[in-house]
Each structure stands twice: as C-alpha cells, then as structure tokens.
Backbone as ProteinMPNN parsed JSONL, in Angstrom:
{"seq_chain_A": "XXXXXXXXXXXXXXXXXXXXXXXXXXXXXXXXXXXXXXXXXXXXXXXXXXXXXXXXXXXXXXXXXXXXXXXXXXXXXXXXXXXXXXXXXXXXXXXXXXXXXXXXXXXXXXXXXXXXXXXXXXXXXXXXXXXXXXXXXXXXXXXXXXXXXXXXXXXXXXXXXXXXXXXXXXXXXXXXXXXXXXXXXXXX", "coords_chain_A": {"N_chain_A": [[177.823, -170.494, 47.602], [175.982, -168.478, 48.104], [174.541, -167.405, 45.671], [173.112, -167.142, 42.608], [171.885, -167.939, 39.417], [169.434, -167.035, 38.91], [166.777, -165.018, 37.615], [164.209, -162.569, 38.73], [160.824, -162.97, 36.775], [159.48, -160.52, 37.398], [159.047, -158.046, 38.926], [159.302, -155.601, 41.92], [159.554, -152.11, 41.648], [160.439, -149.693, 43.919], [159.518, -146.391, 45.623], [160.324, -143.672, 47.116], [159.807, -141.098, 46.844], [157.913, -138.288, 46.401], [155.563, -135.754, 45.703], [153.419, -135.067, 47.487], [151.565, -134.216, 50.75], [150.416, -136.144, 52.282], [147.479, -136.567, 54.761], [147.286, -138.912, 55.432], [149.384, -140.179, 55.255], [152.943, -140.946, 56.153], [156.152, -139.945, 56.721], [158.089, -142.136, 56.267], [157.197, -143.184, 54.022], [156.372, -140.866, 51.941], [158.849, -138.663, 50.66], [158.314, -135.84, 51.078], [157.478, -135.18, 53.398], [158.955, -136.167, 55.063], [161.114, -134.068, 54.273], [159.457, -132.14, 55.311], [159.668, -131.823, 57.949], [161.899, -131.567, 58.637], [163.605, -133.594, 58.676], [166.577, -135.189, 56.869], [166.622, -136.49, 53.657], [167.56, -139.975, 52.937], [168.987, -141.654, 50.558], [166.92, -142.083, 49.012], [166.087, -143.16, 47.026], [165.454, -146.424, 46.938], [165.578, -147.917, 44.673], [167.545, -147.448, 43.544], [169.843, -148.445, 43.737], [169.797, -150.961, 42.4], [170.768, -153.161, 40.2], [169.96, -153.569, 37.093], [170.19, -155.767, 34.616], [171.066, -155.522, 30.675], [170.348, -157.962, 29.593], [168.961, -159.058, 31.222], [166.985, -157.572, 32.275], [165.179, -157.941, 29.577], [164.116, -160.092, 29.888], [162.12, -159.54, 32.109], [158.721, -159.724, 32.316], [156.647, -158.288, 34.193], [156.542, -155.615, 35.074], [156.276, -153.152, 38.273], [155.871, -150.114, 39.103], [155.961, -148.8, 42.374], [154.957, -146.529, 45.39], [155.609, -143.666, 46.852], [155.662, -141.281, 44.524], [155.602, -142.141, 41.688], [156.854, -141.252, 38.926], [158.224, -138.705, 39.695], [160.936, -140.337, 40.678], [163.852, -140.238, 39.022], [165.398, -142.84, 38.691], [163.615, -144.045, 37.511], [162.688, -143.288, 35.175], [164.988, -143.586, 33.815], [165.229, -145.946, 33.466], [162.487, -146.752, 32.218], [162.643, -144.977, 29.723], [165.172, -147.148, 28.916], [163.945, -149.544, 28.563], [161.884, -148.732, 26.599], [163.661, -148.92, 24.398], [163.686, -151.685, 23.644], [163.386, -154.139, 21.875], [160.592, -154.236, 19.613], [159.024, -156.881, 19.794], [159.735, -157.618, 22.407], [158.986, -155.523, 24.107], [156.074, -155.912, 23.794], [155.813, -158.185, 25.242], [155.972, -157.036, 28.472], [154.501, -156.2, 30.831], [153.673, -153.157, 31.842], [152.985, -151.852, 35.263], [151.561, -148.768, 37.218], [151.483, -147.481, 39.983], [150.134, -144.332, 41.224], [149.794, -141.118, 41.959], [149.025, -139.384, 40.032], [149.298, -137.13, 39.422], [151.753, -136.378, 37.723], [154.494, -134.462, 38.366], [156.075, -131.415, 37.159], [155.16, -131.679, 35.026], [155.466, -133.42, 33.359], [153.599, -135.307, 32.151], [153.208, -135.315, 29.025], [155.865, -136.019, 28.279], [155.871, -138.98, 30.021], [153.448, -140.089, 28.135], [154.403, -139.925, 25.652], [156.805, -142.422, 26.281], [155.168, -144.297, 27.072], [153.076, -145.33, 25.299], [154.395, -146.659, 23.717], [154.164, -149.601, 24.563], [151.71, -152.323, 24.666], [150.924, -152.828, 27.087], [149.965, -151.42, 29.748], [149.136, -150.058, 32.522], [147.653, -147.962, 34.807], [147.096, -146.984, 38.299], [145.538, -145.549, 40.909], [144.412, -143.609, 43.73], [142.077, -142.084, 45.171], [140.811, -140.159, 47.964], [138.783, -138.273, 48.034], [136.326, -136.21, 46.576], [137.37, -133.188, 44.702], [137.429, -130.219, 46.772], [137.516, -132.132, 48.769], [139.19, -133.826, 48.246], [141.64, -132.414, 47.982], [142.222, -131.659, 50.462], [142.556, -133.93, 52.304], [144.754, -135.144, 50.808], [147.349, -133.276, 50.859], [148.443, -131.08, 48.168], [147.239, -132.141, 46.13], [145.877, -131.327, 43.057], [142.707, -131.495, 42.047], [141.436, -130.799, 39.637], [143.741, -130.881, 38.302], [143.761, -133.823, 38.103], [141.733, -134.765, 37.286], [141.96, -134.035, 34.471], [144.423, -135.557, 33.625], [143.762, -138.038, 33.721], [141.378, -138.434, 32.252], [143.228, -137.883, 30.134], [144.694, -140.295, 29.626], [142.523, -141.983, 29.454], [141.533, -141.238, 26.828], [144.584, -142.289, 25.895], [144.462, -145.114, 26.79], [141.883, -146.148, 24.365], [143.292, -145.703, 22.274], [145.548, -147.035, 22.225], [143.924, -149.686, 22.504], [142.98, -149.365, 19.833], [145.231, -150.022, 18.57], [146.267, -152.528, 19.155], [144.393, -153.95, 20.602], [142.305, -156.209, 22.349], [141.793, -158.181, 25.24], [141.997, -161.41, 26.809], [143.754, -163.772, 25.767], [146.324, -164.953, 24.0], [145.811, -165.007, 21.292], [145.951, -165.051, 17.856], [144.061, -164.878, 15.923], [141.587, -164.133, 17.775], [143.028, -161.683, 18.762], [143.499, -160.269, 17.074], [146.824, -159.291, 14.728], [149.639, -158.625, 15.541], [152.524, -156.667, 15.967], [154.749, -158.265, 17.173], [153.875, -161.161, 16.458], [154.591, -160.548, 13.259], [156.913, -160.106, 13.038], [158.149, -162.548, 14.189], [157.782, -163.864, 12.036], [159.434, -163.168, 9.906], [161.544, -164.339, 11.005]], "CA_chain_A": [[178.321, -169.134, 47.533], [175.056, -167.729, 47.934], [174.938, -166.602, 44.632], [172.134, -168.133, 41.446], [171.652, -167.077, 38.224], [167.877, -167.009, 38.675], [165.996, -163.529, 38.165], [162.867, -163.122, 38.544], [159.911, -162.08, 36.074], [158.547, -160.26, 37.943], [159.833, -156.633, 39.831], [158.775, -154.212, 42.229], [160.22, -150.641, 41.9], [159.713, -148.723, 45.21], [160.433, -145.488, 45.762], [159.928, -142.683, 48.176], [159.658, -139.485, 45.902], [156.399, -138.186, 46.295], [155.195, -134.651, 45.734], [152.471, -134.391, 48.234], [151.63, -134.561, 51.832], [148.608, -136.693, 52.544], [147.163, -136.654, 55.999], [146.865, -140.322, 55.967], [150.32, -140.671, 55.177], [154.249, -140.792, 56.827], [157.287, -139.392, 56.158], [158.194, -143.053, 55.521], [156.35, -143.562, 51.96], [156.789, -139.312, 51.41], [159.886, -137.493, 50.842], [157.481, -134.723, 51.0], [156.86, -135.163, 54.519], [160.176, -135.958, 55.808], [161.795, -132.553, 54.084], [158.561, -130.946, 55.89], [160.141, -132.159, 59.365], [163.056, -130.858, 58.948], [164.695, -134.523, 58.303], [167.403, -135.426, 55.544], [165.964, -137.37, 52.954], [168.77, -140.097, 52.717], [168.398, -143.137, 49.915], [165.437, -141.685, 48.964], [165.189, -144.434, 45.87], [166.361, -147.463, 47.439], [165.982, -148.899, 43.814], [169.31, -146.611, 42.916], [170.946, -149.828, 44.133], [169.197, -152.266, 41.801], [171.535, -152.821, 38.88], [169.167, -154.533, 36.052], [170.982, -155.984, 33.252], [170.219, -155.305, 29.484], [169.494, -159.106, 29.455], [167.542, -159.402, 32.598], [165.743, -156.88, 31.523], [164.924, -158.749, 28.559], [163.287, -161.451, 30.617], [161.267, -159.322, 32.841], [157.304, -159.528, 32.179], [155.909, -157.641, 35.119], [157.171, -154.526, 36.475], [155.706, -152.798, 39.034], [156.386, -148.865, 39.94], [155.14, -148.134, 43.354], [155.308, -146.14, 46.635], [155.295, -142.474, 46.354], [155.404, -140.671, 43.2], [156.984, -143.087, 40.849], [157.386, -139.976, 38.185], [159.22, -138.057, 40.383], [162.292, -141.097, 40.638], [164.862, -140.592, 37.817], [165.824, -143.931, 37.658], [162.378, -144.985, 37.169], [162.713, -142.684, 34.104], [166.094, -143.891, 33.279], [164.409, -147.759, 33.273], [161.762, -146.694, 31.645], [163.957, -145.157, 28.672], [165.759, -148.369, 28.338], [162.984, -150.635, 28.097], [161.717, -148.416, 25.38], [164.674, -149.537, 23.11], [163.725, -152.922, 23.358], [162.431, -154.261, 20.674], [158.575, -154.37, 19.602], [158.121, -157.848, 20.398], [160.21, -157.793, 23.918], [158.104, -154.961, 24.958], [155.083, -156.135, 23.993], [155.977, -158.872, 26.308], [156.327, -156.591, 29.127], [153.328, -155.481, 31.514], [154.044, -152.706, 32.979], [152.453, -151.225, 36.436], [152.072, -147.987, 37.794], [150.669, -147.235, 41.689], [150.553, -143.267, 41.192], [148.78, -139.991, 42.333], [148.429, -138.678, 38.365], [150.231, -135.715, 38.998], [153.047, -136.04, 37.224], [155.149, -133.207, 38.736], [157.045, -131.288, 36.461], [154.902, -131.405, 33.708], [155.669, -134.655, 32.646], [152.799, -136.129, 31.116], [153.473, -135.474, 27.654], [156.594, -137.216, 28.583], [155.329, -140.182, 29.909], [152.665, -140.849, 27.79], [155.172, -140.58, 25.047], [156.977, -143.765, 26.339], [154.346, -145.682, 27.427], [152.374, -145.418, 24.48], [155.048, -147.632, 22.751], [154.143, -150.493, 25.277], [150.515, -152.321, 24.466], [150.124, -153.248, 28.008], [150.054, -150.355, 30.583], [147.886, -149.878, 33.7], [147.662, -147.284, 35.901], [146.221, -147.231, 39.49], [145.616, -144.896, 41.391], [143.222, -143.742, 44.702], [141.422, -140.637, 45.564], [140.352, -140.192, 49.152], [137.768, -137.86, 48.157], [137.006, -135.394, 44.998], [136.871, -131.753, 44.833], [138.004, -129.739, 47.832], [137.634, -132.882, 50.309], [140.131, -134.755, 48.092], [142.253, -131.938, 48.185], [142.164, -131.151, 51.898], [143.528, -135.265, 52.198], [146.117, -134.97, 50.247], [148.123, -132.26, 50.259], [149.208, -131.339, 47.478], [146.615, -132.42, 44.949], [145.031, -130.305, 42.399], [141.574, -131.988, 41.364], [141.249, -130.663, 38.477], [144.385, -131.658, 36.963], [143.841, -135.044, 38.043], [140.659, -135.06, 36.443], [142.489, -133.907, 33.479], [145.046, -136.322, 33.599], [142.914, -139.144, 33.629], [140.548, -137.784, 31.002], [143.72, -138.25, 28.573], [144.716, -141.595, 30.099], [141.779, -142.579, 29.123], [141.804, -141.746, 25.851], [145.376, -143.178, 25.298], [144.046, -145.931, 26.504], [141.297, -146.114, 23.562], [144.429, -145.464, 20.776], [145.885, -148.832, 22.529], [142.938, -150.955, 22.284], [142.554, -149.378, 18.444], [146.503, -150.088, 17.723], [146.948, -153.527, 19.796], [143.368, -155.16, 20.493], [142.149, -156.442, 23.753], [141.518, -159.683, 25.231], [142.797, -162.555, 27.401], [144.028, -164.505, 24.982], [147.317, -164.523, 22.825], [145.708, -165.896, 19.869], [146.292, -164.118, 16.662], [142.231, -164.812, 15.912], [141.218, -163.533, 18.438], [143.209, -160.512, 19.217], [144.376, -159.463, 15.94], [148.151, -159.309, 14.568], [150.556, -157.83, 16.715], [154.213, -156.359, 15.519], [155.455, -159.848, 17.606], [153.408, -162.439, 14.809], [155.548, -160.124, 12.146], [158.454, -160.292, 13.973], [158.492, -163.799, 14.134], [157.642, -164.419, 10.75], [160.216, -162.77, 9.375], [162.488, -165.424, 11.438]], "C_chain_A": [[177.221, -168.116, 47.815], [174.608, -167.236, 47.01], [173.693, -168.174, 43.92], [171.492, -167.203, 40.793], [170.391, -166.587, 37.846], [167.418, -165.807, 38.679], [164.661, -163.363, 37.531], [161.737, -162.4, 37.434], [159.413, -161.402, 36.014], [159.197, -159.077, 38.58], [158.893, -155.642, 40.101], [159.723, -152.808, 42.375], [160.216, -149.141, 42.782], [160.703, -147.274, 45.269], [159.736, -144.3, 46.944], [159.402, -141.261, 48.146], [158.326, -139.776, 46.164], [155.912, -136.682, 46.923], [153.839, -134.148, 46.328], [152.878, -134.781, 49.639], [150.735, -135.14, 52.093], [148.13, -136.68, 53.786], [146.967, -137.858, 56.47], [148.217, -140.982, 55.883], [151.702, -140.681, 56.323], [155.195, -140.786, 56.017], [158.528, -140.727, 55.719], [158.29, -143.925, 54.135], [156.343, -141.857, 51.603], [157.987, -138.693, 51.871], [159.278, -136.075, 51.37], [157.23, -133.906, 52.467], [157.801, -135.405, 55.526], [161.013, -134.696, 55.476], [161.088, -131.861, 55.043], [158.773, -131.147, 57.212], [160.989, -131.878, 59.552], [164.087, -132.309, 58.853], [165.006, -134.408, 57.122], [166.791, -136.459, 54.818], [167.82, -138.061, 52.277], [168.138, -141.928, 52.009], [167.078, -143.219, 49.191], [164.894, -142.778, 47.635], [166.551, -145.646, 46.094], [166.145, -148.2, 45.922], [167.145, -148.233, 43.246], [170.064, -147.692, 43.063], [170.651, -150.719, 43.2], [169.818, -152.051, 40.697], [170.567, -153.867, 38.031], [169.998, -155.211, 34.744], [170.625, -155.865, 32.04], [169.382, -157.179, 29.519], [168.843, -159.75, 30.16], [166.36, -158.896, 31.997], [164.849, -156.988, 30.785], [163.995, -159.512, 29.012], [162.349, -161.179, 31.698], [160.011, -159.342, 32.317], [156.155, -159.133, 32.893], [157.121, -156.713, 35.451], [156.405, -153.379, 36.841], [156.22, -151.31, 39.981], [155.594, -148.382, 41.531], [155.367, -147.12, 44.641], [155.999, -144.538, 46.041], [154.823, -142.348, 45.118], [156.285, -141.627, 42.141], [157.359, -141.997, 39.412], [157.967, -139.199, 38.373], [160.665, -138.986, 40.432], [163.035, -141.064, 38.756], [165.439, -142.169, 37.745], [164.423, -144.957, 37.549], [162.377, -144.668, 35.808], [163.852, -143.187, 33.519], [165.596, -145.685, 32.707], [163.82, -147.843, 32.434], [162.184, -146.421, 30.094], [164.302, -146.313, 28.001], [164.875, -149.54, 27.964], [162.136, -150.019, 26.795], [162.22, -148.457, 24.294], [164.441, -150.719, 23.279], [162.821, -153.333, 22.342], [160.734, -154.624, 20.37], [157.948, -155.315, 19.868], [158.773, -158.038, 21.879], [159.779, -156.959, 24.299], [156.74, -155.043, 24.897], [154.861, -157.484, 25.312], [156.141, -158.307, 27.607], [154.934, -155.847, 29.823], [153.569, -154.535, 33.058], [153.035, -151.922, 34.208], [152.551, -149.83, 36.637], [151.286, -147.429, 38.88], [151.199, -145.246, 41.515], [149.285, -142.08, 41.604], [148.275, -139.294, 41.077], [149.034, -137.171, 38.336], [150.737, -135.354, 38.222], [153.976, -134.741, 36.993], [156.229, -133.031, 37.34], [156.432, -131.075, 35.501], [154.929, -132.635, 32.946], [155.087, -135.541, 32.213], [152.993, -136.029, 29.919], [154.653, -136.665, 27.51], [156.409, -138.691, 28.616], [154.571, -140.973, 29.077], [153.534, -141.124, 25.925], [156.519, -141.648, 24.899], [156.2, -144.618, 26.056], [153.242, -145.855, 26.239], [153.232, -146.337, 23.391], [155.112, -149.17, 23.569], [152.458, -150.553, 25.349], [149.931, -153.122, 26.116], [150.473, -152.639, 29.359], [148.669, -150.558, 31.499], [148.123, -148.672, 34.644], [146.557, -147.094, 37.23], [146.721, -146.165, 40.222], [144.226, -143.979, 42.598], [142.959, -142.564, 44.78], [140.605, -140.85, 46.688], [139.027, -139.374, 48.939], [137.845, -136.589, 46.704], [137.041, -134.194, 45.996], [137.859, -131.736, 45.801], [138.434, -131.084, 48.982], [139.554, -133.546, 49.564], [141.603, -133.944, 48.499], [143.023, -131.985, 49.625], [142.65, -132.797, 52.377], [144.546, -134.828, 52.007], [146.426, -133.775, 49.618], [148.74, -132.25, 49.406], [148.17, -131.865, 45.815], [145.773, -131.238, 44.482], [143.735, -131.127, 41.605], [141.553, -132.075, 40.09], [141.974, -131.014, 37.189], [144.559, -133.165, 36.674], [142.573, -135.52, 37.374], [141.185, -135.346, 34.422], [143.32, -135.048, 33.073], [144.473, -137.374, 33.666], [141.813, -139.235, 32.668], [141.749, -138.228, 29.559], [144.516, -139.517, 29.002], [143.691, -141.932, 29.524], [141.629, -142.702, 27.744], [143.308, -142.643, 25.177], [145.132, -144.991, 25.361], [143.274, -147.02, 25.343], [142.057, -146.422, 22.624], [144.837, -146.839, 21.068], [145.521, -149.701, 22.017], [142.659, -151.023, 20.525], [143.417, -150.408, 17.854], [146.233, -151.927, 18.061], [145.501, -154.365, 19.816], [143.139, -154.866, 21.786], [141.889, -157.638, 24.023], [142.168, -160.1, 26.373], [143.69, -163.646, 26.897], [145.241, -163.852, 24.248], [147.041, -165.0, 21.175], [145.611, -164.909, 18.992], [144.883, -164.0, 16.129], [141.776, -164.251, 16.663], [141.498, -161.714, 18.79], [144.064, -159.517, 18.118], [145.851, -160.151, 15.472], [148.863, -158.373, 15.088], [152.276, -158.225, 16.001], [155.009, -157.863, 16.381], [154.88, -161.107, 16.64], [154.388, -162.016, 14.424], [156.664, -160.631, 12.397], [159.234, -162.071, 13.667], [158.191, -164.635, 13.059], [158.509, -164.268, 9.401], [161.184, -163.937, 9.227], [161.938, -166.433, 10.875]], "O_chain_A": [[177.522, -166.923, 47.765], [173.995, -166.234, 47.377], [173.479, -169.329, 44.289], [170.86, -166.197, 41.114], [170.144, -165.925, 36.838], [167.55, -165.245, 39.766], [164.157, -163.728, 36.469], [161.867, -161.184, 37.292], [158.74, -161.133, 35.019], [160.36, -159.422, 38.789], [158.097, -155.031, 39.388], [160.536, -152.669, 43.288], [160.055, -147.975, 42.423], [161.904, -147.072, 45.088], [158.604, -144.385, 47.42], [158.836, -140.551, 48.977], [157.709, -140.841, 46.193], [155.852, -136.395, 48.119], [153.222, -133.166, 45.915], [153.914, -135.371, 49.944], [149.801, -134.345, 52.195], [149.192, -137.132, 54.216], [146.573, -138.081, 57.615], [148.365, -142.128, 56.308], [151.37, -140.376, 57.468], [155.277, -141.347, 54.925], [159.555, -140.504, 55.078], [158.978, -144.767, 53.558], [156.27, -141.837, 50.374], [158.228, -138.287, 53.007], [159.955, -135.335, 52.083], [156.951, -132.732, 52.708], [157.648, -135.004, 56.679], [161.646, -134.23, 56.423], [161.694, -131.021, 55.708], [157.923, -130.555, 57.877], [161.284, -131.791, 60.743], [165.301, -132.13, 58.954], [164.322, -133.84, 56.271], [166.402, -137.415, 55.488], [168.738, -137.492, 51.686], [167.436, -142.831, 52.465], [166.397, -144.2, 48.893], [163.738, -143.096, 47.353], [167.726, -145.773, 45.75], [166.651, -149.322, 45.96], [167.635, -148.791, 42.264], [171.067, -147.779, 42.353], [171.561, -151.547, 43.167], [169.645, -150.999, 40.082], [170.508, -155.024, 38.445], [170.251, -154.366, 33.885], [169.43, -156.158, 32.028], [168.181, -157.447, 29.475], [168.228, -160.792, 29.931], [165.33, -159.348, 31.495], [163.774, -156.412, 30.953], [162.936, -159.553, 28.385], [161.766, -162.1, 32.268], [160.167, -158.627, 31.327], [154.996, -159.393, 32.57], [158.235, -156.961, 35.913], [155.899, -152.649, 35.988], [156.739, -151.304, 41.098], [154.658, -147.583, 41.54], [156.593, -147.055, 44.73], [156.703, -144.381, 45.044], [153.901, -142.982, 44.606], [157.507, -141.652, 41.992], [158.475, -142.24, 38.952], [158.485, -138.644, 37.405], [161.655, -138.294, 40.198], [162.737, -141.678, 37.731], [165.898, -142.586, 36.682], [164.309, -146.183, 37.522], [162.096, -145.6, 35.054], [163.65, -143.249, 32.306], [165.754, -146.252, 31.626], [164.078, -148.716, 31.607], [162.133, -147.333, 29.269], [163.95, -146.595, 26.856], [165.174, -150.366, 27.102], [161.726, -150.84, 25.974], [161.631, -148.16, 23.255], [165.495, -151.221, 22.888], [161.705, -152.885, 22.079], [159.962, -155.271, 21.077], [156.751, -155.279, 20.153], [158.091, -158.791, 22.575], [159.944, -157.126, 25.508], [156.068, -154.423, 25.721], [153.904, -157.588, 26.08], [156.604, -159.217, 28.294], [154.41, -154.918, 29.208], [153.628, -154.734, 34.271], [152.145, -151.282, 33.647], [153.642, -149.388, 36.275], [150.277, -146.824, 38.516], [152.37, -144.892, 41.656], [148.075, -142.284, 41.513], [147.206, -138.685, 41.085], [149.153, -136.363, 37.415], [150.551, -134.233, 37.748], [154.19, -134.145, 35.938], [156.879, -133.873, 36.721], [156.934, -130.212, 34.781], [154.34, -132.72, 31.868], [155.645, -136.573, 31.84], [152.93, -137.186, 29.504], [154.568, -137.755, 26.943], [156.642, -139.484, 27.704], [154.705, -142.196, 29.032], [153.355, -142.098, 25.193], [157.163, -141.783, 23.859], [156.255, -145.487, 25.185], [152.45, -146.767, 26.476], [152.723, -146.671, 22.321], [156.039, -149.918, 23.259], [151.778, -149.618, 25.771], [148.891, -153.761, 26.275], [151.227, -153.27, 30.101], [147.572, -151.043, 31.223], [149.181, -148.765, 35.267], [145.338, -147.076, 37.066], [147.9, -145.815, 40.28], [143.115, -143.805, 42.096], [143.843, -141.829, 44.341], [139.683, -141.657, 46.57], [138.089, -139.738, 49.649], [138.825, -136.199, 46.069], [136.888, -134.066, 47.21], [138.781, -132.537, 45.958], [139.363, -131.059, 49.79], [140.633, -133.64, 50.148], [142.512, -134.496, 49.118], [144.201, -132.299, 49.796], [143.532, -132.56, 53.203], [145.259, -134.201, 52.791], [146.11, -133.293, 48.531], [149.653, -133.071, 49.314], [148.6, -131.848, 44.662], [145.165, -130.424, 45.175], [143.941, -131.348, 40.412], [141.625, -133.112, 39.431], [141.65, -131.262, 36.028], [145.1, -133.723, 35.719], [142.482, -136.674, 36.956], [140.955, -136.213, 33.579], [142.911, -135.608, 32.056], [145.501, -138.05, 33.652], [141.422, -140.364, 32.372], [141.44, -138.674, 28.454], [145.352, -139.584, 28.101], [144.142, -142.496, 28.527], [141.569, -143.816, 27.224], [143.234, -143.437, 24.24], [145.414, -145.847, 24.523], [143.611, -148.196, 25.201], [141.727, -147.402, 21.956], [144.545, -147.755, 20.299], [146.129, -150.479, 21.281], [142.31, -152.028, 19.906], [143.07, -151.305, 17.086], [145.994, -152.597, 17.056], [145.418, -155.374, 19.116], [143.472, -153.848, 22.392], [141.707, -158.367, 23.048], [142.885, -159.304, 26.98], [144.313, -164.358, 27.685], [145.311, -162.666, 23.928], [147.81, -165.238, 20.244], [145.158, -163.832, 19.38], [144.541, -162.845, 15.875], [141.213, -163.337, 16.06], [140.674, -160.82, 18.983], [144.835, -158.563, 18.219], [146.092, -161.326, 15.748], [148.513, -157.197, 14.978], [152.898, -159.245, 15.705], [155.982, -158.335, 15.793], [155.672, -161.929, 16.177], [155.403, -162.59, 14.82], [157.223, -161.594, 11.873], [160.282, -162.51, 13.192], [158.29, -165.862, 13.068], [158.432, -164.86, 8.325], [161.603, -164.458, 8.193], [162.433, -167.554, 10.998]]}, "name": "protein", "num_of_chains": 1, "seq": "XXXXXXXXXXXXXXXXXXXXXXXXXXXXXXXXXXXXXXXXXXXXXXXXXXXXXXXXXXXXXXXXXXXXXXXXXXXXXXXXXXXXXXXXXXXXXXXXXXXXXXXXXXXXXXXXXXXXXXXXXXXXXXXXXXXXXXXXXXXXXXXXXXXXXXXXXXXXXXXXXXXXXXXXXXXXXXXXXXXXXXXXXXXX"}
C-alpha cells in the first residue's frame, strides 16, 4: 500500500520565513527576497503540511528548525507549544535544534526563551558573515548590536541550564546529577 507505521526520530523543520535579505542569499531560502521581487510568496512553510501526531511526537528525539527564520514560522511556534506540554521526562528526551539569524523578529525572545528554557537540551547555531557594519552590509536586515545582545542572554540561559540540568555525555545519574526523569521513574 505504500503505507508503514515507522516514524522517524529524527525531523527536519524547514521553512522559508526569514526577515532579512542577505546578499549571499535567494529568494528561494528568503521570503524576504521574493516579496522584494515583486513575487507571491506561495507555501511559504512547506512544513504547514506535516501533520505530527501527539504520539509521534512523543517518540521524536531530534528536531531540527532550519532554513530562514525559524521564529518567524507559526507552526514552528505552534510545535514548539505542544512539545512544551509534554511531560518533564519526554522532553528531556528531546534535543532540540535551531539554524537561526538571532533576531527574533517581533520581539520574541522573551517568548522563546520562555519555552525553551523548559527543555535541558537546546542548541542554537547560527553564522555571521562579518561583525559591525560589514556584517550588516551582508545581511540585510541585521542589527549587530541586537545580535550581540541576543546572544549575550543565550548565553547566560545557557549557564541556568547547565546549573538546573548538569552537563556531560553520559546519562548516568553519577555522573550528571538527578534529573526530573530518575524522579519520574521512581515514582513508577
């Protein structure tokens, strides 16, 4: 039938939103840059199609936001949301990604970092062609300074993480502390 119940651990979440213009870029990977051509931005988050299930969801342990602005896509925010009701040891199981410029248009860092601060294994990545004015003069659209900023308190949430959760390679409870998933499962 074509059809198997298999899904995978693993997800990328692409999207096209993306509140700059970069000079290295195309109106391909920027909405930004196809509005500025005078084309229709059509599908613009081809993951709008991706129906996840609460109990897929469940079973994911990588996911991966990338390609434009992934803070700009509402149903990255709508995802994001829902995986924040999962419970403390199914999101500690959960490593999530994010390929981003640090912007976060809108204002929406407070936002974000009050999700993702309920998830002990966050990453963010993100490139800079150049600082200051050069970086600017790249990518349209960036303000230095608030990406300085914005990464300045990334960094410390980071810090609060490593206080709350630990660090390591290892899942061992010696090693990396006790984690709300031991409890969890001690209860049971």
């Amino acid at each position: 039938t074509g059809e198997t119940s298999y899904f995978p651990r693993t997800t990328d979440i692409r999207t096209i939103y993306c509140n700059f213009k970069c000079r290295i870029c195309n109106e391909h990977n920027s909405s930004s840059i196809k509005i500025a051509r005078g084309k229709k931005v059509v599908a613009i988050n081809p993951s709008d199609k991706i129906e996840i299930s609460d109990e897929r969801l469940k079973r994911l342990k990588y996911i991966n936001f990338c390609g434009g602005e992934p803070f700009m896509s509402p149903y990255n925010w709508e995802l994001l949301e829902r995986i924040s009701r999962l419970s403390d040891s199914e999101r500690e199981s959960i490593f999530l990604n994010f390929d981003t410029n640090l912007s976060f248009p809108g204002n929406t860092f407070a936002k974000a970092m009050s999700i993702l601060t309920r998830f002990p294994r966050v990453r963010f990545q993100s490139s800079l062609d150049g600082t200051g004015k050069i970086g600017e003069y790249i990518r349209v659209g960036l303000e230095y300074e608030k990406f300085i900023e914005h990464l300045s308190r990334i960094k410390e949430a980071s810090i609060e993480a490593i206080r709350k959760y630990g660090s390591g390679c290892a899942g061992s409870r010696f090693l990396n502390g006790n984690l709300s998933i031991h409890e969890e499962l001690e209860e049971k």
